[in-house]
CSV table of C-alpha atoms in Angstrom, one decimal:
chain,number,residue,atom,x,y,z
A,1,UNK,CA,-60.2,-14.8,79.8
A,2,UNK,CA,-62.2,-15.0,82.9
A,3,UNK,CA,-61.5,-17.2,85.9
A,4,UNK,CA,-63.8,-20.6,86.1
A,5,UNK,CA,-65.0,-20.4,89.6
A,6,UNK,CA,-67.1,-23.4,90.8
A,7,UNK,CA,-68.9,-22.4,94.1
A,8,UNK,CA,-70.0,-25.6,95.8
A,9,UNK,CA,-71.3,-25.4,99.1
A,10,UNK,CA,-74.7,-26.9,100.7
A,11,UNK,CA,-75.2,-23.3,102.5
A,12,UNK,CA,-77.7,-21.7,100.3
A,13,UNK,CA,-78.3,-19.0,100.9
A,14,UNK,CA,-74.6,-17.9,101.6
A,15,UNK,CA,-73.9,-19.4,98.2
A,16,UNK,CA,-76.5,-17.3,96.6
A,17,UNK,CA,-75.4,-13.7,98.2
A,18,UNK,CA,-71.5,-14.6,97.3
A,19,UNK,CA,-72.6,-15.3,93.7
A,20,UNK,CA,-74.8,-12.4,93.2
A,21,UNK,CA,-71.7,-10.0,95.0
A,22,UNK,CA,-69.1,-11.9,92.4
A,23,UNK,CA,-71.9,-11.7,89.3
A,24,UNK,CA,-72.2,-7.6,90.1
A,25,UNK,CA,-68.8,-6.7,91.0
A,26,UNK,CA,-66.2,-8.6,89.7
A,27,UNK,CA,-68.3,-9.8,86.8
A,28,UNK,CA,-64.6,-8.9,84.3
A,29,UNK,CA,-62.9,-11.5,86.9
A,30,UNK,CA,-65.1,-14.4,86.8
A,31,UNK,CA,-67.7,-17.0,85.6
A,32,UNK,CA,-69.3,-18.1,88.2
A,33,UNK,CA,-71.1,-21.9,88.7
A,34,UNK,CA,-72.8,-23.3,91.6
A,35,UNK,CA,-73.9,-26.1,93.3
A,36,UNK,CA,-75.2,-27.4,96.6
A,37,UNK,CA,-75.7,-31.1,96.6
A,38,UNK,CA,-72.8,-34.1,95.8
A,39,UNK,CA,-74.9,-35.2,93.1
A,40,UNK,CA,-75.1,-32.3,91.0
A,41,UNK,CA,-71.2,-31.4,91.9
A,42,UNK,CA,-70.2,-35.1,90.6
A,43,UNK,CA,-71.9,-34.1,87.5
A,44,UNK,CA,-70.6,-30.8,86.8
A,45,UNK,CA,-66.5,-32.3,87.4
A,46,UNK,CA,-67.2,-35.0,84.4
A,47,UNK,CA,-68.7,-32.3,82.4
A,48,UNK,CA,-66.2,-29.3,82.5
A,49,UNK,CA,-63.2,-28.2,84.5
A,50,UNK,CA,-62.6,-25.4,86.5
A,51,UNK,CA,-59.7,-22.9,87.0
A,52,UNK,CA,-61.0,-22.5,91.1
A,53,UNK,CA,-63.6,-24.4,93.2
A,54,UNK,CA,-64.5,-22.8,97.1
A,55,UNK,CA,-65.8,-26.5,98.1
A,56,UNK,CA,-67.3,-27.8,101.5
A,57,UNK,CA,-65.6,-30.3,103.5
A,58,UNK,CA,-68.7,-32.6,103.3
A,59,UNK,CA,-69.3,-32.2,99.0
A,60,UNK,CA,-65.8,-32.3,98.2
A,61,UNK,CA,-64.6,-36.0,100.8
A,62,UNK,CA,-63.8,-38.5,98.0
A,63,UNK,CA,-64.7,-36.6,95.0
A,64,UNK,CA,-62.4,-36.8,92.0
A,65,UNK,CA,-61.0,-33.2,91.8
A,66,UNK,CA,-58.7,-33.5,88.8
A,67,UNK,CA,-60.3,-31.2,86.8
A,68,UNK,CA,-60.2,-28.3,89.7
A,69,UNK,CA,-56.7,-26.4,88.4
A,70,UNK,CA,-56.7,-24.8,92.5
A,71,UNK,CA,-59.3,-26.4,95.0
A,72,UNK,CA,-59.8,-24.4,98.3
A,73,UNK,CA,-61.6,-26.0,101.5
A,74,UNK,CA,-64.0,-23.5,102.8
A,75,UNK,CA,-63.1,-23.1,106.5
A,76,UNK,CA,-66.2,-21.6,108.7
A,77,UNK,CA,-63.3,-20.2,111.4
A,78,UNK,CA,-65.0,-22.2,114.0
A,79,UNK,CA,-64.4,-25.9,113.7
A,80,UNK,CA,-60.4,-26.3,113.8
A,81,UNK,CA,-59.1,-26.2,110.4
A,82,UNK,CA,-57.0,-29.3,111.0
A,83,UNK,CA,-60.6,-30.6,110.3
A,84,UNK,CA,-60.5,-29.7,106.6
A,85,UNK,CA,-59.0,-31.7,103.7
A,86,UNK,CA,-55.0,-31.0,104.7
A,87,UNK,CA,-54.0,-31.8,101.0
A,88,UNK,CA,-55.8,-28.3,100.6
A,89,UNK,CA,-55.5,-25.1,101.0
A,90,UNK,CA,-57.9,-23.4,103.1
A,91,UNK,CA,-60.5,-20.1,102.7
A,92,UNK,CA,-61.9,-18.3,105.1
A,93,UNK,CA,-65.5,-18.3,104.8
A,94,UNK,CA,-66.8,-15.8,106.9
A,95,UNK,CA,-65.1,-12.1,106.1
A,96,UNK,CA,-65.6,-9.7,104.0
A,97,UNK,CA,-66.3,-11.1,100.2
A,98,UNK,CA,-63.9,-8.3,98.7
A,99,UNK,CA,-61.1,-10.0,101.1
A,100,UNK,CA,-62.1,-13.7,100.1
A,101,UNK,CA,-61.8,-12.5,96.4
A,102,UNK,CA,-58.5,-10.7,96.8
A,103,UNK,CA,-57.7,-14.3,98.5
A,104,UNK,CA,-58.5,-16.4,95.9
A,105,UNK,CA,-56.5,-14.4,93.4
A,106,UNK,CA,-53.2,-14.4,95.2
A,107,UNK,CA,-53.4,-18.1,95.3
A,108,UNK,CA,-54.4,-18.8,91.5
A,109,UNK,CA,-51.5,-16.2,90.8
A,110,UNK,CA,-49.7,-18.8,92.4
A,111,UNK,CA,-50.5,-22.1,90.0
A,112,UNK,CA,-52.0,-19.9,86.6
A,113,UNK,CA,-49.4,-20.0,84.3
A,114,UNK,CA,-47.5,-16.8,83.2
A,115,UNK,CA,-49.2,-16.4,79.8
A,116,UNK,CA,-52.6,-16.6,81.3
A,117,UNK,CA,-54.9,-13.0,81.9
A,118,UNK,CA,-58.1,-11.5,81.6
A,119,UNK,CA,-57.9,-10.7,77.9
A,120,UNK,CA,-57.9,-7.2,79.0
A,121,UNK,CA,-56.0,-4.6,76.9
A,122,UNK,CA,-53.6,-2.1,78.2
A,123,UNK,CA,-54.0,1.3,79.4
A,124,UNK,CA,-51.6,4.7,78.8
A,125,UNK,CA,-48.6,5.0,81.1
A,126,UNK,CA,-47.7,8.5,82.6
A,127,UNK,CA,-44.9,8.8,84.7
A,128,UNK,CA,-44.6,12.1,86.8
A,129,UNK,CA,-41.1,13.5,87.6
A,130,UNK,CA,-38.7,16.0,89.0
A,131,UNK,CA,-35.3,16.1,89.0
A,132,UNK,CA,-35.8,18.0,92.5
A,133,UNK,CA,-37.6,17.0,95.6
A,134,UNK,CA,-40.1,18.4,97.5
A,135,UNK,CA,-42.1,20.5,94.3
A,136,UNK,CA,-45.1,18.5,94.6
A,137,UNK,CA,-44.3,16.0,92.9
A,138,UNK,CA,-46.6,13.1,94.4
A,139,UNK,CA,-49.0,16.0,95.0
A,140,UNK,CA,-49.3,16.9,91.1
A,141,UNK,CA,-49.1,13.0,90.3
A,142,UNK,CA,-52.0,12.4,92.5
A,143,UNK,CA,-54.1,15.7,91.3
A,144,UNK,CA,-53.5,14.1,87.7
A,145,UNK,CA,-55.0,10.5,88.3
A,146,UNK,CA,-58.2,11.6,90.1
A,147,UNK,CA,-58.8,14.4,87.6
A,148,UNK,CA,-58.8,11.4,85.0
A,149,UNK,CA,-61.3,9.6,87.2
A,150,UNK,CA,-63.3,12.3,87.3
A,151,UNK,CA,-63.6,11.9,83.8
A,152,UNK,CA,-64.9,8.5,83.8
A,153,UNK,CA,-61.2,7.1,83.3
A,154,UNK,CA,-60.1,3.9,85.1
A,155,UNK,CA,-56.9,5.2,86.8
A,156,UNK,CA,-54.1,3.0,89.3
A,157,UNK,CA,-51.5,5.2,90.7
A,158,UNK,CA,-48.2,3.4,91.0
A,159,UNK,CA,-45.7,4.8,93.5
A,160,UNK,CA,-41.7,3.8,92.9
A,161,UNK,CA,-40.4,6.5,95.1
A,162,UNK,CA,-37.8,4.4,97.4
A,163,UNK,CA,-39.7,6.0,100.5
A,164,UNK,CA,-43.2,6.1,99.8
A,165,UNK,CA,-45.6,8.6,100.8
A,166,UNK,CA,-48.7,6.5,99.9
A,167,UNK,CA,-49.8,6.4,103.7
A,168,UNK,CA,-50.1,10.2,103.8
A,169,UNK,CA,-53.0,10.0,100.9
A,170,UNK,CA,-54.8,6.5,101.8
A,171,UNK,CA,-55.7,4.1,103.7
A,172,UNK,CA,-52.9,2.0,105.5
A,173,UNK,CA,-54.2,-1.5,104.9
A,174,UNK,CA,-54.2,-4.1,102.9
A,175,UNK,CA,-50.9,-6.3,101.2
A,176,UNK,CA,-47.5,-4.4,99.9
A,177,UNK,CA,-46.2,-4.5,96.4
A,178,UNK,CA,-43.7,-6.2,97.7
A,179,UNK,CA,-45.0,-9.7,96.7
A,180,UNK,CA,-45.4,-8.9,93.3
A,181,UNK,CA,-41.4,-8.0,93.8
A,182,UNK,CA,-41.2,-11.5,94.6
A,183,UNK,CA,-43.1,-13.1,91.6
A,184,UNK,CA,-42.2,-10.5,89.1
A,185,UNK,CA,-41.8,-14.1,86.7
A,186,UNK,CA,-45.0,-15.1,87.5
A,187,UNK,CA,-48.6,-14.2,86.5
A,188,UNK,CA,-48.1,-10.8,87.1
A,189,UNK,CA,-51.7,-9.6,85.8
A,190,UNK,CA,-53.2,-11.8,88.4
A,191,UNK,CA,-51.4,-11.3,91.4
A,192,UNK,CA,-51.6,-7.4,91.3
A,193,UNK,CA,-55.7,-7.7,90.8
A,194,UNK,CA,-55.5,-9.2,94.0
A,195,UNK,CA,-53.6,-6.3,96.1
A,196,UNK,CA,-54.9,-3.8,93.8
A,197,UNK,CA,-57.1,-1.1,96.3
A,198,UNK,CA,-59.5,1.6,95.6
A,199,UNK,CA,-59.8,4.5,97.4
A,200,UNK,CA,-63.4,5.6,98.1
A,201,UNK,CA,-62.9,9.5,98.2
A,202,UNK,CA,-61.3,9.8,94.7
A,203,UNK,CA,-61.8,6.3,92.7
A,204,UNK,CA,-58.0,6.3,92.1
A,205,UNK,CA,-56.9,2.6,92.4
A,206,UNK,CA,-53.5,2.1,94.0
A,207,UNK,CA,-51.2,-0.6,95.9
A,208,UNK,CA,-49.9,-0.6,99.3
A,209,UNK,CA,-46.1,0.6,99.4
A,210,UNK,CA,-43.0,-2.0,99.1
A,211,UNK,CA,-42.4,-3.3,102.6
A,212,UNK,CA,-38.9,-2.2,103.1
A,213,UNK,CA,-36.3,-0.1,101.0
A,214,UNK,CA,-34.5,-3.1,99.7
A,215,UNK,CA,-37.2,-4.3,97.9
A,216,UNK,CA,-37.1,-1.7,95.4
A,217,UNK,CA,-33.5,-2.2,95.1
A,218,UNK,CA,-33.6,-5.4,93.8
A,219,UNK,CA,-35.5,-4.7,90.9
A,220,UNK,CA,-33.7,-4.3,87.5
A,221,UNK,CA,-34.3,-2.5,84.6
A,222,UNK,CA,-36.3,-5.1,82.9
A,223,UNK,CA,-38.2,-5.6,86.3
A,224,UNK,CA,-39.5,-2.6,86.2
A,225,UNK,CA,-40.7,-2.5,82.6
A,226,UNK,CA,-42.4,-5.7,83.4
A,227,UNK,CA,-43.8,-4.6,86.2
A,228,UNK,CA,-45.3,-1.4,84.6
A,229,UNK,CA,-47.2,-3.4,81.9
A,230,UNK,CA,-48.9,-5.5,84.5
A,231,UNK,CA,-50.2,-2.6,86.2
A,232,UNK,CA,-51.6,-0.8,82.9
A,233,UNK,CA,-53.5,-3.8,82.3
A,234,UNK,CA,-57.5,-4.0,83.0
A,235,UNK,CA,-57.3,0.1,83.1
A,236,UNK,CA,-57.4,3.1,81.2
A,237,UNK,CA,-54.3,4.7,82.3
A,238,UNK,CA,-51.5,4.0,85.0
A,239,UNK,CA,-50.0,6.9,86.8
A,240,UNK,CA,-46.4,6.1,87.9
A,241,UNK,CA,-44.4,8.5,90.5
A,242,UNK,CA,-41.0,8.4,90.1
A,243,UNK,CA,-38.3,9.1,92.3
A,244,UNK,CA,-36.2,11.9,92.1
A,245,UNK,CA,-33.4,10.5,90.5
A,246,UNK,CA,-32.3,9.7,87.1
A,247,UNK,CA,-30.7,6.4,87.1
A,248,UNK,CA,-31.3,3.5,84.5
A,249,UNK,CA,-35.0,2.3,85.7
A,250,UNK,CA,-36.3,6.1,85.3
A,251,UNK,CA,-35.1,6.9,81.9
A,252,UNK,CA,-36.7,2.8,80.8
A,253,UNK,CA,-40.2,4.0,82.2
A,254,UNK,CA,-40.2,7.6,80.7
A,255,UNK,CA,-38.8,6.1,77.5
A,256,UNK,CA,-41.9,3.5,77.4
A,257,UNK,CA,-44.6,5.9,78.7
A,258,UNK,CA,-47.0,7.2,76.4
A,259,UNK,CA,-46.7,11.3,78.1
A,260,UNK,CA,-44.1,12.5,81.1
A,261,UNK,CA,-45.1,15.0,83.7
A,262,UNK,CA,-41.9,17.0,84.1
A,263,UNK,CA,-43.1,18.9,87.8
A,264,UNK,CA,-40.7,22.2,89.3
A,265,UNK,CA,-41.7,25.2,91.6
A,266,UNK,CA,-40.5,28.6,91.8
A,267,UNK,CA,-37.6,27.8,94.2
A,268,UNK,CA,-34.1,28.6,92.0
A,269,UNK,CA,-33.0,24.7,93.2
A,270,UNK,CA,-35.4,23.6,91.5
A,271,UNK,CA,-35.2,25.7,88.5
A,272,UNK,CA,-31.6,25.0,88.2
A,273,UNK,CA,-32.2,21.6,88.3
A,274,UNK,CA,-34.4,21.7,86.1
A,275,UNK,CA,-32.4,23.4,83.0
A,276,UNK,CA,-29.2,20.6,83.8
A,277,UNK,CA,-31.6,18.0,83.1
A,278,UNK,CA,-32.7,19.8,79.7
A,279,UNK,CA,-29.3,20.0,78.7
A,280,UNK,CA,-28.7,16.7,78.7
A,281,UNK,CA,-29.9,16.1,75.1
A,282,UNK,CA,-29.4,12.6,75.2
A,283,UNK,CA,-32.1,11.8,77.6
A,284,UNK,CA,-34.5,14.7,77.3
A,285,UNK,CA,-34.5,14.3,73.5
A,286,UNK,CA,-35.5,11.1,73.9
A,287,UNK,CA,-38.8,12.1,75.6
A,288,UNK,CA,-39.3,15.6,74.4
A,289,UNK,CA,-42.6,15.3,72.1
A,290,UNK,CA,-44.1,14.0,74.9
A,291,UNK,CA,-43.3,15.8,77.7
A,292,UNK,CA,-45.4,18.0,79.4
A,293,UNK,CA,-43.9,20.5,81.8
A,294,UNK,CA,-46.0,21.5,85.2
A,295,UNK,CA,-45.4,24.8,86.7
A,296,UNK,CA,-46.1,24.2,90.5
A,297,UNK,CA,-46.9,26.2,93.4
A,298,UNK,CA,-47.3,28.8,91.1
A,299,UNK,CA,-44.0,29.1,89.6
A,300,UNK,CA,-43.6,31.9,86.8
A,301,UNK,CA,-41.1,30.0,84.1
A,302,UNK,CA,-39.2,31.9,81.5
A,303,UNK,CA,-38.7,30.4,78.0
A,304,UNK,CA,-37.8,26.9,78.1
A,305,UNK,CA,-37.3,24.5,74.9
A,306,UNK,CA,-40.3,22.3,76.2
A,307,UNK,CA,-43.8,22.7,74.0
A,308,UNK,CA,-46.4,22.5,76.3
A,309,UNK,CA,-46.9,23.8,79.8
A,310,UNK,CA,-49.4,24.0,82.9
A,311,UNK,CA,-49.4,25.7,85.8
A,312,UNK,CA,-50.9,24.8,88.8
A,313,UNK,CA,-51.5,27.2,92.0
A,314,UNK,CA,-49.8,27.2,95.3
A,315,UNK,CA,-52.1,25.6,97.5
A,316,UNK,CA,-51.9,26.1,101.3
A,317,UNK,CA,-53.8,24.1,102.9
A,318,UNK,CA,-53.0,21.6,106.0
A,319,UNK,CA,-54.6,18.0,104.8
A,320,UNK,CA,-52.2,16.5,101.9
A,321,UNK,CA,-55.7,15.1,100.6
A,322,UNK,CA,-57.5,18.4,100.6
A,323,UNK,CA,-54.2,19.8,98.4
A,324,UNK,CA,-53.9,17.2,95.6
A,325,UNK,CA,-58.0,17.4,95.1
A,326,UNK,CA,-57.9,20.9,95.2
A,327,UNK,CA,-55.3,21.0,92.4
A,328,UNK,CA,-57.7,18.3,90.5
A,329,UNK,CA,-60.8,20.7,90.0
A,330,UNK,CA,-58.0,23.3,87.8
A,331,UNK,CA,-58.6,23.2,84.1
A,332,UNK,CA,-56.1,22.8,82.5
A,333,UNK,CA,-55.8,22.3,78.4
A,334,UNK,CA,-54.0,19.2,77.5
A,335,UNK,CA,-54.0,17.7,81.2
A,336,UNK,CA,-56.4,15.2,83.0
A,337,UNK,CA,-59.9,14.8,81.1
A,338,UNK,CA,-58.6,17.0,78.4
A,339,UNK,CA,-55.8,15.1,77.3
């Protein structure tokens, strides 16, 4: 279901251009109402209630807000904001309306209950993994999601690696993953729509990395899985990058993902590593049907008890961005837009 947002402030025409942003652009998030004047806003509280209200100091003194779930005083950033309604919490007004948005959500997360969503369905889960570093992994992961979104696919990239890499792709703003970490019993859904980023160059959505090592430490097994669903919701397909191990939270994810990226190179530590984990029938059994192995860097594989295989070229090029889009363009059957 879509958040009830009551806009009520006497500024009109800032009102109107919020609206029409919110009505264009996060039209799946919310139903926006407005009003400018106390007497229509009395009316429209006895009427209806509302999951959100951005109010004015001056329409909202004395009015009955009961059937506001989450009332948030509009603060213009230059009066002092020990002159708004302390019982409330308070919104910038003046920044950028993707930032007030992202705002709002984390704070409904906060009082929505857990149930509570956008009535979206859920999107495939991949997970990419290697049971050796440094094949390209992350590269392959990220040449996988844009390839999607270049064929009209809403894709979120989801990096569990305990040290991230995320930084070396995009842009170094905006809030960690870490405090969905810390509400992982809360309105999940919510919350991650409100650190959720998209990068321009590519279209893949993605979240800023976990703020410290621990963080990822502390989630369990069941974490994790719980975790995963939130992310896959509201898009066509999640794209998770594992870390190179193969402990209890990576065999839960590949077991509940709909198709594994199994990465390696030519380099014979990879390779071997590669044929120990295939040996060990009872995990890679588990996942076999839908594994999908990718011959990196150009690697030349021998026969190997896996169905379906890509290969992707050794790209040398010095920008990490210019590699992973590079690898995106390559056609390959069964991978990306052909899946």
């Amino acid at each position: 279901m879509k958040i009830q947002l009551l806009v009520a402030l006497s500024d009109g025409d800032y009102t109107e251009h919020l609206s029409a942003v919110l009505a264009e652009k996060h039209a799946d998030t919310f139903e926006v109402s407005v009003c400018t004047s106390r007497v229509l806003f009395d009316d429209m509280l006895e009427r209806r209630k509302f999951d959100v209200a951005l109010l004015e100091p001056s329409l909202a003194a004395g009015a009955n807000l009961q059937n506001i779930r989450l009332p948030l005083m509009v603060w213009d950033g230059a009066s002092a904001e020990s002159a708004t309604d302390s019982s409330l919490r308070p919104i910038r007004k003046y920044q950028r309306i993707s930032e007030i948005t992202r705002d709002l959500l984390e704070q409904y997360a906060e009082v929505a209950s857990v149930t509570g969503g956008f009535g979206s369905g859920s999107g495939n889960i991949t997970v990419v993994w290697s049971p050796a570093g440094g094949t390209g992994k992350t590269t392959v992961a990220l040449a996988y999601a844009a390839q999607r979104v270049g064929g009209g696919k809403q894709v979120t990239y989801l990096d569990l690696e305990y040290f991230s890499s995320t930084f070396a792709y995009f842009a170094e703003t905006g809030k960690s993953i870490s405090r969905a970490f810390e509400r992982i019993d809360g309105n999940l859904e919510i919350l991650l729509k409100s650190i959720r980023q998209q990068d321009n160059g590519s279209g893949i959505t993605y979240f800023q990395p976990p703020e410290n090592y621990d963080d990822m430490n502390e989630l369990t097994v069941e974490d994790i899985v719980v975790l995963a669903r939130a992310c896959a919701k509201g898009v066509d397909e999640l794209v998770i990058d594992l870390p190179s191990v193969c402990d209890k939270r990576t065999r839960q994810l590949m077991d509940i993902a709909d198709k594994v990226l199994l990465v390696t190179d030519y380099s014979r530590t990879a390779q071997v590593k590669l044929d120990q984990f295939l040996a060990q029938h009872n995990v890679f059994e588990r996942i076999r049907a839908k594994t999908r192995l990718v011959a990196n860097k150009g690697a030349k594989l021998g026969k190997l008890p896996i169905e379906v295989m890509y290969s992707l070229p050794y790209v040398q090029l010095g920008d990490t961005v210019d590699v992973y889009k590079t690898l995106s363009g390559c056609t390959l059957q069964g991978m990306g837009v052909h899946a």
